[in-house]
Tab-separated table of C-alpha atoms in Angstrom:
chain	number	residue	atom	x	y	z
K	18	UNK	CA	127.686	177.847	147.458
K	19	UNK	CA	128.892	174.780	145.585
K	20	UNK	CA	131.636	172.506	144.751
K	21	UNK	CA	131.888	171.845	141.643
K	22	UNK	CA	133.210	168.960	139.526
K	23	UNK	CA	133.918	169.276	135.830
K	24	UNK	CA	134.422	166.464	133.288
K	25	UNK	CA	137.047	168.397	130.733
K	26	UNK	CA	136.555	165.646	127.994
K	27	UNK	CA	132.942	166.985	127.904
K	28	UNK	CA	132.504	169.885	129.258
K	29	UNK	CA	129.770	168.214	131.556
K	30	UNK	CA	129.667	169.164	135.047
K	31	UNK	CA	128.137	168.146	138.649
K	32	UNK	CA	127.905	170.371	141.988
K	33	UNK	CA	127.195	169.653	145.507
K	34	UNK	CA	125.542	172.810	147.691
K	35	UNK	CA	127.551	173.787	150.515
K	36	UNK	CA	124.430	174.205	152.503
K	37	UNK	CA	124.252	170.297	153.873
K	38	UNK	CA	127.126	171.782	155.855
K	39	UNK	CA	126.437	173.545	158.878
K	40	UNK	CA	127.159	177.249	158.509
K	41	UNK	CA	130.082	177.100	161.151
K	42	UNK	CA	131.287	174.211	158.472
K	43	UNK	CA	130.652	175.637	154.843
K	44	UNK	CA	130.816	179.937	155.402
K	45	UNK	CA	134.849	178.924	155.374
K	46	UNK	CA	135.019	177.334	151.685
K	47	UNK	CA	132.468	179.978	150.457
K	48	UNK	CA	135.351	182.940	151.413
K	49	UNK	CA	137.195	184.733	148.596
K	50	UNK	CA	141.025	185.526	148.743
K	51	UNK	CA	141.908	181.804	150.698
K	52	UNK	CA	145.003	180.529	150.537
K	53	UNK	CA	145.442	177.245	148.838
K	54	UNK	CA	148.390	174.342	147.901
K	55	UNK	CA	147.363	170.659	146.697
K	56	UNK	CA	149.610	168.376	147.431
K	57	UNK	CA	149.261	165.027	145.391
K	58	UNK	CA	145.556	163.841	146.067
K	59	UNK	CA	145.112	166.550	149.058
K	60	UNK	CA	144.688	170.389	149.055
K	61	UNK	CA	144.662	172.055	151.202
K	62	UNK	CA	143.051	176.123	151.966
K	63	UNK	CA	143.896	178.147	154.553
K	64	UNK	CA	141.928	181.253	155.630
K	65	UNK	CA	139.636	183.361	153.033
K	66	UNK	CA	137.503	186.773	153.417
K	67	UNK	CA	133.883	185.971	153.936
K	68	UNK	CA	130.875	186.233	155.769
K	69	UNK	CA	130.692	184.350	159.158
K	70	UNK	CA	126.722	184.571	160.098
K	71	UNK	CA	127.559	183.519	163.768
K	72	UNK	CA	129.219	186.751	164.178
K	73	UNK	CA	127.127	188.429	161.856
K	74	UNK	CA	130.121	190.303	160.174
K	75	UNK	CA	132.791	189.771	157.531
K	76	UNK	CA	135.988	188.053	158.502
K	77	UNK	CA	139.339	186.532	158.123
K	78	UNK	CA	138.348	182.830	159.264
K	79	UNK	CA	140.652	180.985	160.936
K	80	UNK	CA	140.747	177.882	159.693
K	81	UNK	CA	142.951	175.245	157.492
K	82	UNK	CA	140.664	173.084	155.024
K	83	UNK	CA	142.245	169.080	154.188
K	84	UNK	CA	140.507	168.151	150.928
K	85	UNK	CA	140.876	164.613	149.981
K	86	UNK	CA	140.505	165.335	146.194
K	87	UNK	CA	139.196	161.738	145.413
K	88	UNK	CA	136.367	161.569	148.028
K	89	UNK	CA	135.292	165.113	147.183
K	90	UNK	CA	134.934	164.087	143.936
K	91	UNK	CA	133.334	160.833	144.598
K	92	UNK	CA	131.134	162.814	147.049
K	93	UNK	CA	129.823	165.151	144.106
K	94	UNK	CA	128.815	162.585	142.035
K	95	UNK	CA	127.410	160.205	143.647
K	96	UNK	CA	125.485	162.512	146.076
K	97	UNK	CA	127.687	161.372	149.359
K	98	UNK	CA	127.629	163.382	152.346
K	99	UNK	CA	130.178	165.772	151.909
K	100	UNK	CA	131.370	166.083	155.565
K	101	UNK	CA	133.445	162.972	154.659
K	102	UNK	CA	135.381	164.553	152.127
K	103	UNK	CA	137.490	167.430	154.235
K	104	UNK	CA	138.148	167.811	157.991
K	105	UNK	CA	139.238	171.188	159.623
K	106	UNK	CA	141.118	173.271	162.009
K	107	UNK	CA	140.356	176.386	163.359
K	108	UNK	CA	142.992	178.448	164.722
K	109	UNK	CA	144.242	181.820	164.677
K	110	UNK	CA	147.646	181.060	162.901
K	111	UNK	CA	145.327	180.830	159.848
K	112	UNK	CA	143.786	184.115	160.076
K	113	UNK	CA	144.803	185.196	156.746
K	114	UNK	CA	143.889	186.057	153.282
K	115	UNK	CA	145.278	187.114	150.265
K	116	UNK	CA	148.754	185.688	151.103
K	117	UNK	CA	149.864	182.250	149.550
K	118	UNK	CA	150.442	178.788	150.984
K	119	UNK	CA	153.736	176.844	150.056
K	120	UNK	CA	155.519	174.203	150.834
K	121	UNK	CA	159.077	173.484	150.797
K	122	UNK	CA	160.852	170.378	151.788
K	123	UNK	CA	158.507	169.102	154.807
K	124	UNK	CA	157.749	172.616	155.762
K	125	UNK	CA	154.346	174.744	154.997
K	126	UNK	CA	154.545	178.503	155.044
K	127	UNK	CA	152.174	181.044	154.651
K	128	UNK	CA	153.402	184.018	153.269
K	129	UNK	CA	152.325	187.695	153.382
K	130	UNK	CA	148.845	188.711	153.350
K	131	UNK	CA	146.322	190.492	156.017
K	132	UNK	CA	143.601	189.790	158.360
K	133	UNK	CA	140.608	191.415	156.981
K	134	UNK	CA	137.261	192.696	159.080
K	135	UNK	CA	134.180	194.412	158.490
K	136	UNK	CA	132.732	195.796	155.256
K	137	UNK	CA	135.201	197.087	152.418
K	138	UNK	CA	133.338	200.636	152.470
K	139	UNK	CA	129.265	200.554	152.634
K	140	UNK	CA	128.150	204.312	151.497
K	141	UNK	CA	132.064	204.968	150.175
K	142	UNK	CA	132.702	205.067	154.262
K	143	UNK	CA	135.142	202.138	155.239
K	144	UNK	CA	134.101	200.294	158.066
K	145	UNK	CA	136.832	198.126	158.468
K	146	UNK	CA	139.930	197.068	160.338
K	147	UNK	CA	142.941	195.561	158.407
K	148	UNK	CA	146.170	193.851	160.096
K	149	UNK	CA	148.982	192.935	157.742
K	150	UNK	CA	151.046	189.750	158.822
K	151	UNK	CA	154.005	191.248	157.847
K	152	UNK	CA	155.405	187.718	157.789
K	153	UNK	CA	156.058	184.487	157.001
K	154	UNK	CA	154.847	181.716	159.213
K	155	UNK	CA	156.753	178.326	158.711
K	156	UNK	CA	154.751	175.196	160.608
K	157	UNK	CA	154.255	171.373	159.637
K	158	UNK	CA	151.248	169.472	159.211
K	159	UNK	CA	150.056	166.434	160.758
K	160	UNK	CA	147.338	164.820	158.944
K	161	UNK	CA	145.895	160.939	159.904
K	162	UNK	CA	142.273	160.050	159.011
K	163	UNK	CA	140.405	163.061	160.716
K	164	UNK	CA	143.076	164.609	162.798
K	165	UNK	CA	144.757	167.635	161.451
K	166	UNK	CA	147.121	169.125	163.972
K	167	UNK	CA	150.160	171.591	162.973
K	168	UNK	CA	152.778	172.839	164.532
K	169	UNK	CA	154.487	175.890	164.018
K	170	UNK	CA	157.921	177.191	163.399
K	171	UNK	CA	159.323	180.440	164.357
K	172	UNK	CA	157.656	183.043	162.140
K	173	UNK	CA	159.869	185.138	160.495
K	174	UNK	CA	158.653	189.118	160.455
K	175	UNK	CA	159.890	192.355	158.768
K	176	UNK	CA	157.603	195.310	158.676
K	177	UNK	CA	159.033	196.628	155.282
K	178	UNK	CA	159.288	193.731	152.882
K	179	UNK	CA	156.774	191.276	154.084
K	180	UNK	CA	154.107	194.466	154.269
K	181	UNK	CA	152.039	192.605	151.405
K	182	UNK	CA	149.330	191.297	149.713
K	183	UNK	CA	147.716	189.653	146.891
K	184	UNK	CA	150.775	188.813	145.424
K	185	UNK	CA	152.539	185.739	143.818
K	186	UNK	CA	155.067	183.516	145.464
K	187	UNK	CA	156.423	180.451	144.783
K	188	UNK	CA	159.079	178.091	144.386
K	189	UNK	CA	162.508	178.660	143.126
K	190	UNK	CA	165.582	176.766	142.527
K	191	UNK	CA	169.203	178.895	142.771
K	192	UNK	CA	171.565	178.608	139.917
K	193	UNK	CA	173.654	176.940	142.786
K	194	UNK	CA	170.868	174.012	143.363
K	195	UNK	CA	169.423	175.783	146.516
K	196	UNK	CA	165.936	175.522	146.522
K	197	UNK	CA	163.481	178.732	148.106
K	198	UNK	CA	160.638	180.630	147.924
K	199	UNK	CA	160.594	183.989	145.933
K	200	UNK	CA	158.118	186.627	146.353
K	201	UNK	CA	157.107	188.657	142.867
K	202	UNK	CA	155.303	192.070	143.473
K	203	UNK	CA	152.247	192.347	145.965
K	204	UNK	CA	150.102	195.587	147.113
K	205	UNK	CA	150.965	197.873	149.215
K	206	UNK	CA	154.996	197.858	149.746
């Protein structure tokens, strides 16, 4: 319900509540499972498992998060409005948790994960649905001021391999200089 800024010389810290945010705005950044890079003074969050009160249910949210680290931070403690400090994009490209976001070269990719809905289990009963992506979805980011558009590349799919979840990717360099992405483990194979 907060963001949170923490002075590690100290140990002193400042927050912010979500809830100046309209609910649309903040239900988003309170999800669990999000995907998330930063990227110099940006970072950026795609996705996340949480509750989304307009629908009264829990969801995958589809939506890509632009922090500019500095004005968050300036934002926190100095009591700014926070709405000044992020801008987002909803769309269903980013209808995805417990994957990770990369980047590599000029292109973004989210990898693996699932599009959650509904309650884990309520009364050991699931009442859920679950999609896997079952890929990797390449796309490039346009970012000026408050416009965030992307555009996406041709999403790479295989029902075997790319069946996972809550896993760790990330960068890796060849012995030969090529650089990629390399996936270690993830649920369910």
């Amino acid at each position: 319900n907060d963001i949170i800024v923490i002075d590690t010389s100290n140990w002193s810290y400042q927050s912010i509540s979500l809830n100046q945010l309209p609910d649309s705005v903040a239900a988003p950044l309170r999800s669990t499972n999000m995907l998330f890079l930063q990227e110099d003074s940006l970072l950026f969050m795609a996705g996340g498992f949480g509750y989304d009160s307009t629908l009264n249910n829990y969801v995958t949210f589809p939506v890509l998060t632009k922090f500019n680290i500095p004005n968050t931070i300036q934002a926190v403690l100095n009591n700014y409005p926070l709405s000044n400090a992020f801008v987002q994009l909803r769309n269903q490209f980013f209808s995805v948790c417990g994957g990770e976001l990369l980047k590599l070269n000029n292109n973004y990719f989210l990898c693996f994960g699932h599009d959650f809905r509904g309650r884990y289990a309520e009364f050991a009963i699931p009442i859920f649905t679950q999609t896997y992506s079952n890929s990797i979805k390449p796309f490039q980011i346009t970012h000026t001021g408050n416009n965030l558009t992307i555009a996406a590349g041709t999403i790479l799919s295989d029902t075997a391999n790319f069946h996972r979840r809550d896993l760790n990717v990330s960068n890796f360099i060849l012995p030969d200089g090529t650089q990629c992405l390399m996936t270690f483990g993830g649920v369910f194979r």
